[in-house]
Tab-separated table of C-alpha atoms in Angstrom:
chain	number	residue	atom	x	y	z
K	1	MET	CA	-19.945	12.434	-28.799
K	2	GLU	CA	-17.778	11.910	-25.632
K	3	PRO	CA	-19.768	13.173	-22.402
K	4	LEU	CA	-18.097	16.004	-20.925
K	5	LEU	CA	-16.010	15.592	-17.947
K	6	SER	CA	-16.796	17.761	-14.689
K	7	LEU	CA	-14.391	20.046	-13.404
K	8	GLU	CA	-14.367	18.022	-10.331
K	9	ARG	CA	-13.276	14.749	-12.493
K	10	ILE	CA	-10.737	16.904	-14.524
K	11	SER	CA	-9.202	17.850	-11.378
K	12	ASP	CA	-8.787	14.330	-9.897
K	13	LEU	CA	-7.435	13.323	-13.165
K	14	TYR	CA	-4.808	15.615	-12.998
K	15	LYS	CA	-3.813	15.208	-9.288
K	16	SER	CA	-3.652	11.418	-9.392
K	17	GLU	CA	-0.098	9.877	-9.447
K	18	ASN	CA	1.426	6.960	-9.018
K	19	ILE	CA	1.374	6.120	-5.598
K	20	SER	CA	2.809	2.665	-5.311
K	21	ASN	CA	6.122	3.233	-6.645
K	22	GLY	CA	9.039	2.513	-3.710
K	23	LYS	CA	6.374	1.182	-1.351
K	24	ASP	CA	6.318	-1.987	1.177
K	25	ALA	CA	5.318	-4.996	-1.162
K	26	LYS	CA	4.928	-8.647	0.154
K	27	GLN	CA	3.704	-11.963	-1.164
K	28	SER	CA	2.086	-15.281	0.008
K	29	SER	CA	5.773	-16.733	-0.471
K	30	ASN	CA	8.791	-16.007	-2.787
K	31	TYR	CA	9.699	-18.118	-5.619
K	32	GLU	CA	13.586	-18.092	-5.773
K	33	ASN	CA	14.655	-14.607	-5.870
K	34	TYR	CA	11.431	-13.086	-7.533
K	35	TYR	CA	10.345	-11.068	-4.694
K	36	ALA	CA	7.342	-9.189	-4.361
K	37	ALA	CA	8.869	-5.563	-4.770
K	38	GLN	CA	9.797	-6.335	-8.085
K	39	ALA	CA	6.356	-5.889	-9.318
K	40	LEU	CA	6.633	-2.317	-8.475
K	41	ASN	CA	9.881	-1.752	-10.294
K	42	ARG	CA	9.336	-1.718	-14.368
K	43	SER	CA	13.059	-2.793	-14.829
K	44	TYR	CA	11.845	-6.176	-13.592
K	45	ALA	CA	8.318	-6.147	-15.753
K	46	SER	CA	9.434	-8.701	-17.916
K	47	SER	CA	9.781	-11.448	-14.975
K	48	GLY	CA	8.024	-9.848	-12.597
K	49	SER	CA	7.039	-11.172	-8.632
K	50	VAL	CA	6.746	-14.729	-8.511
K	51	THR	CA	5.040	-16.790	-5.322
K	52	GLU	CA	5.463	-20.568	-4.838
K	53	ARG	CA	2.854	-22.790	-5.915
K	54	SER	CA	-0.342	-22.386	-3.812
K	55	ILE	CA	-3.922	-22.967	-3.930
K	56	GLN	CA	-4.633	-19.014	-3.067
K	57	SER	CA	-1.092	-17.404	-3.868
K	58	TRP	CA	-1.295	-13.300	-3.051
K	59	TRP	CA	0.615	-10.020	-3.669
K	60	GLU	CA	0.099	-6.950	-1.783
K	61	VAL	CA	1.485	-3.386	-1.169
K	62	ASP	CA	1.194	-1.234	1.756
K	63	LEU	CA	1.055	2.306	0.382
K	64	ARG	CA	2.495	3.736	3.779
K	65	GLY	CA	-0.663	6.151	3.934
K	66	TYR	CA	-4.301	6.660	3.042
K	67	PHE	CA	-5.360	7.399	-0.615
K	68	THR	CA	-8.500	7.781	-3.037
K	69	ILE	CA	-7.601	5.299	-5.647
K	70	SER	CA	-8.541	5.988	-9.215
K	71	ASN	CA	-7.290	3.209	-11.030
K	72	ILE	CA	-4.746	-0.016	-10.663
K	73	THR	CA	-3.229	-1.429	-13.774
K	74	LEU	CA	-1.676	-4.993	-13.500
K	75	THR	CA	0.724	-5.713	-16.322
K	76	ALA	CA	1.599	-9.642	-17.374
K	77	ALA	CA	5.332	-10.603	-17.542
K	78	THR	CA	6.576	-11.292	-20.988
K	79	VAL	CA	9.258	-14.061	-19.989
K	80	ARG	CA	8.653	-17.373	-21.673
K	81	ILE	CA	4.717	-18.256	-20.684
K	82	ARG	CA	4.902	-16.397	-17.371
K	83	TYR	CA	1.948	-14.388	-18.134
K	84	LEU	CA	-0.326	-17.209	-17.979
K	85	ASP	CA	0.123	-17.289	-14.090
K	86	MET	CA	-1.638	-13.925	-13.936
K	87	ARG	CA	-5.043	-15.583	-15.156
K	88	ASN	CA	-8.140	-14.895	-12.904
K	89	ALA	CA	-6.420	-13.101	-10.499
K	90	PHE	CA	-8.476	-10.256	-8.847
K	91	VAL	CA	-7.682	-7.004	-7.252
K	92	GLU	CA	-9.146	-5.470	-3.809
K	93	VAL	CA	-8.202	-2.410	-1.844
K	94	MET	CA	-8.408	-2.275	2.207
K	95	ASP	CA	-8.111	0.570	4.568
K	96	LYS	CA	-6.211	-2.254	7.126
K	97	ASP	CA	-3.769	-4.704	7.296
K	98	VAL	CA	-6.114	-7.995	6.597
K	99	SER	CA	-3.368	-10.322	8.549
K	100	LEU	CA	-3.576	-7.809	11.840
K	101	CYS	CA	-7.084	-6.521	12.160
K	102	SER	CA	-10.542	-8.194	12.023
K	103	ASP	CA	-12.660	-5.170	11.020
K	104	VAL	CA	-11.117	-4.339	7.578
K	105	GLN	CA	-13.132	-2.614	5.039
K	106	VAL	CA	-12.715	-4.205	1.642
K	107	GLU	CA	-13.740	-3.415	-2.156
K	108	TRP	CA	-13.388	-5.708	-4.889
K	109	CYS	CA	-11.918	-3.638	-7.801
K	110	GLY	CA	-12.124	-6.524	-10.704
K	111	ASN	CA	-10.496	-9.559	-12.245
K	112	VAL	CA	-8.020	-10.364	-15.006
K	113	SER	CA	-9.508	-12.577	-17.606
K	114	SER	CA	-8.776	-16.184	-18.090
K	115	THR	CA	-7.054	-15.335	-21.240
K	116	VAL	CA	-3.918	-13.387	-20.749
K	117	THR	CA	-1.466	-12.547	-23.483
K	118	ALA	CA	2.541	-11.301	-22.784
K	119	GLY	CA	2.584	-7.972	-21.317
K	120	GLU	CA	-1.051	-7.326	-21.379
K	121	GLU	CA	-2.295	-4.653	-19.493
K	122	PHE	CA	-5.533	-4.680	-17.379
K	123	THR	CA	-6.923	-1.560	-15.598
K	124	PHE	CA	-9.534	-1.553	-12.857
K	125	THR	CA	-11.299	1.447	-11.161
K	126	CYS	CA	-12.255	1.348	-7.820
K	127	ASN	CA	-15.048	2.811	-6.060
K	128	ALA	CA	-14.174	2.592	-2.324
K	129	THR	CA	-15.786	5.005	-0.166
K	130	PHE	CA	-13.037	4.761	2.509
K	131	PRO	CA	-9.605	5.815	2.657
K	132	VAL	CA	-7.370	2.913	1.066
K	133	ARG	CA	-3.804	1.937	2.508
K	134	PHE	CA	-3.407	-1.828	1.125
K	135	VAL	CA	-3.719	-3.127	-2.471
K	136	ARG	CA	-4.041	-6.970	-2.759
K	137	VAL	CA	-3.780	-9.000	-5.879
K	138	THR	CA	-5.224	-12.723	-5.342
K	139	ARG	CA	-5.024	-15.673	-7.421
K	140	PRO	CA	-7.509	-18.285	-6.137
K	141	SER	CA	-7.356	-21.871	-7.732
K	142	THR	CA	-8.536	-25.463	-6.841
K	143	THR	CA	-4.538	-26.584	-7.803
K	144	ASN	CA	-1.535	-25.410	-6.573
K	145	VAL	CA	-0.503	-22.338	-8.943
K	146	HIS	CA	1.832	-19.329	-9.049
K	147	LEU	CA	0.836	-15.897	-9.160
K	148	ILE	CA	3.161	-13.752	-11.234
K	149	ILE	CA	3.004	-10.115	-11.947
K	150	GLY	CA	4.932	-8.414	-14.167
K	151	HIS	CA	4.084	-4.755	-12.993
K	152	VAL	CA	1.466	-2.758	-10.591
K	153	ASP	CA	0.743	0.508	-10.958
K	154	VAL	CA	-1.571	2.276	-8.334
K	155	GLN	CA	-2.951	5.655	-9.296
K	156	GLY	CA	-4.501	7.943	-6.597
K	157	LYS	CA	-4.375	10.846	-4.419
K	158	GLY	CA	-3.962	11.556	-0.578
K	159	ALA	CA	-7.087	11.073	1.354
K	160	LYS	CA	-7.773	11.858	4.969
K	161	LYS	CA	-7.056	9.070	7.631
K	162	PRO	CA	-9.934	7.244	9.367
K	163	HIS	CA	-11.396	9.204	12.372
K	164	HIS	CA	-10.925	6.355	14.693
K	165	SER	CA	-7.230	5.772	14.206
K	166	TYR	CA	-5.689	4.001	17.274
K	167	TYR	CA	-1.906	4.472	17.787
K	168	LYS	CA	-0.166	1.844	20.034
K	169	PRO	CA	2.752	3.039	21.978
K	170	SER	CA	6.427	1.640	21.876
K	171	LYS	CA	8.423	3.217	24.796
K	172	SER	CA	12.102	3.932	24.529
K	173	LYS	CA	11.614	3.862	20.402
K	174	LYS	CA	12.141	6.859	18.171
K	175	VAL	CA	11.314	7.201	14.453
K	176	SER	CA	14.737	7.472	12.680
K	177	GLN	CA	13.294	8.350	9.176
K	178	PRO	CA	11.010	11.375	9.813
K	179	PHE	CA	9.633	13.188	6.915
K	180	LEU	CA	8.710	16.092	9.299
K	181	THR	CA	10.234	17.293	12.460
K	182	THR	CA	7.753	19.811	14.287
K	183	THR	CA	6.774	20.955	17.557
K	184	ALA	CA	3.989	19.493	20.019
K	185	MET	CA	2.812	20.534	23.633
K	186	THR	CA	1.821	16.623	24.345
K	187	ALA	CA	1.822	13.136	22.796
K	188	GLY	CA	-1.752	13.710	21.764
K	189	ASP	CA	-0.799	16.870	19.831
K	190	CYS	CA	1.856	15.296	17.839
K	191	GLY	CA	-0.817	12.486	17.074
K	192	ILE	CA	-3.543	15.148	15.755
K	193	ILE	CA	-0.361	16.706	13.527
K	194	CYS	CA	0.420	12.917	12.387
K	195	HIS	CA	-3.620	12.607	11.777
K	196	GLN	CA	-3.326	15.687	9.203
K	197	TYR	CA	-1.271	13.992	6.896
K	198	HIS	CA	-2.482	11.166	4.949
K	199	SER	CA	0.963	9.500	4.650
K	200	CYS	CA	1.578	9.603	8.190
K	201	THR	CA	1.515	5.931	9.743
K	202	ALA	CA	3.744	6.409	12.917
K	203	PHE	CA	4.994	9.401	14.959
K	204	SER	CA	7.764	9.831	17.985
K	205	TYR	CA	7.084	12.148	20.698
K	206	SER	CA	9.603	13.206	23.576
K	207	ALA	CA	8.718	15.373	26.456
K	208	THR	CA	12.475	16.322	27.376
K	209	ILE	CA	13.794	17.286	23.932
K	210	PRO	CA	13.545	20.891	22.705
K	211	THR	CA	9.988	21.819	21.964
K	212	ASP	CA	11.071	22.618	18.444
K	213	GLU	CA	11.801	19.100	17.540
K	214	ASN	CA	10.108	16.893	19.941
K	215	CYS	CA	7.428	15.407	17.557
K	216	LEU	CA	8.605	13.236	14.469
K	217	LEU	CA	6.246	12.026	11.715
K	218	THR	CA	7.163	9.000	9.471
K	219	ASP	CA	5.725	7.110	6.549
K	220	LYS	CA	8.066	4.282	6.919
K	221	VAL	CA	7.539	0.789	8.192
K	222	MET	CA	10.028	-0.551	10.873
K	223	SER	CA	11.771	2.906	10.993
K	224	SER	CA	12.405	3.070	14.909
K	225	SER	CA	15.488	2.754	16.771
K	226	ASP	CA	15.931	2.680	20.506
K	227	ASP	CA	16.205	5.811	22.526
K	228	ASN	CA	14.946	6.089	26.233
K	229	SER	CA	13.780	9.832	25.591
K	230	TRP	CA	11.091	9.042	22.974
K	231	THR	CA	8.017	6.806	22.498
K	232	THR	CA	7.008	6.031	18.979
K	233	TYR	CA	3.457	5.381	18.364
K	234	THR	CA	2.159	3.442	15.620
K	235	ILE	CA	-1.305	2.997	13.786
K	236	SER	CA	-2.978	-0.345	14.990
K	237	CYS	CA	-6.240	-1.741	15.263
K	238	LEU	CA	-8.986	-1.447	17.945
């Protein structure tokens, strides 16, 4: 007999959604025009994203916000024998950009088997106790190999950002694609509003703009434009 699910677990299942679609992906290198973003688009699932050959090839998505992850599914490519280049890859989740930060929290989620078939799916559950922003897939090897991923699906729901977020200011910069325009008395107040939204990764504040629209929140990367009236603050590392 199947064990009964708690009301909390049932609620989590219903609230969980694909949080990787349309987000920012990158990889250790690009083979021809098989870019990292293609692994997030099912229309490219047959060929996927492809790295150059390397001893440790990797692929990563920035979720542009903080989430509780329920599961991550990797699907192997189907074109020719490309599916073999996902063998032994492993999945990790992180709270910060490992290329920029020295105090990254990491949780290992699982690894793909050494035997992979075309279009095979591998689903991993992640038990990270911290808010997750980055998902990374790495294929270690003692020889130079490709990492090829047909598709990546990350399921989860919004979580609170870390309590010790640090925002780095960039003067004369303004968010050009805000998801929220609101009011704030100071830059610190605008930062508090940003902190309340799990998807907010940067904000702009102006002391000279009308107060009903002097605080702009965004979840986009590199979405600021030059404007002397504004200062843009982005989450950085301590």
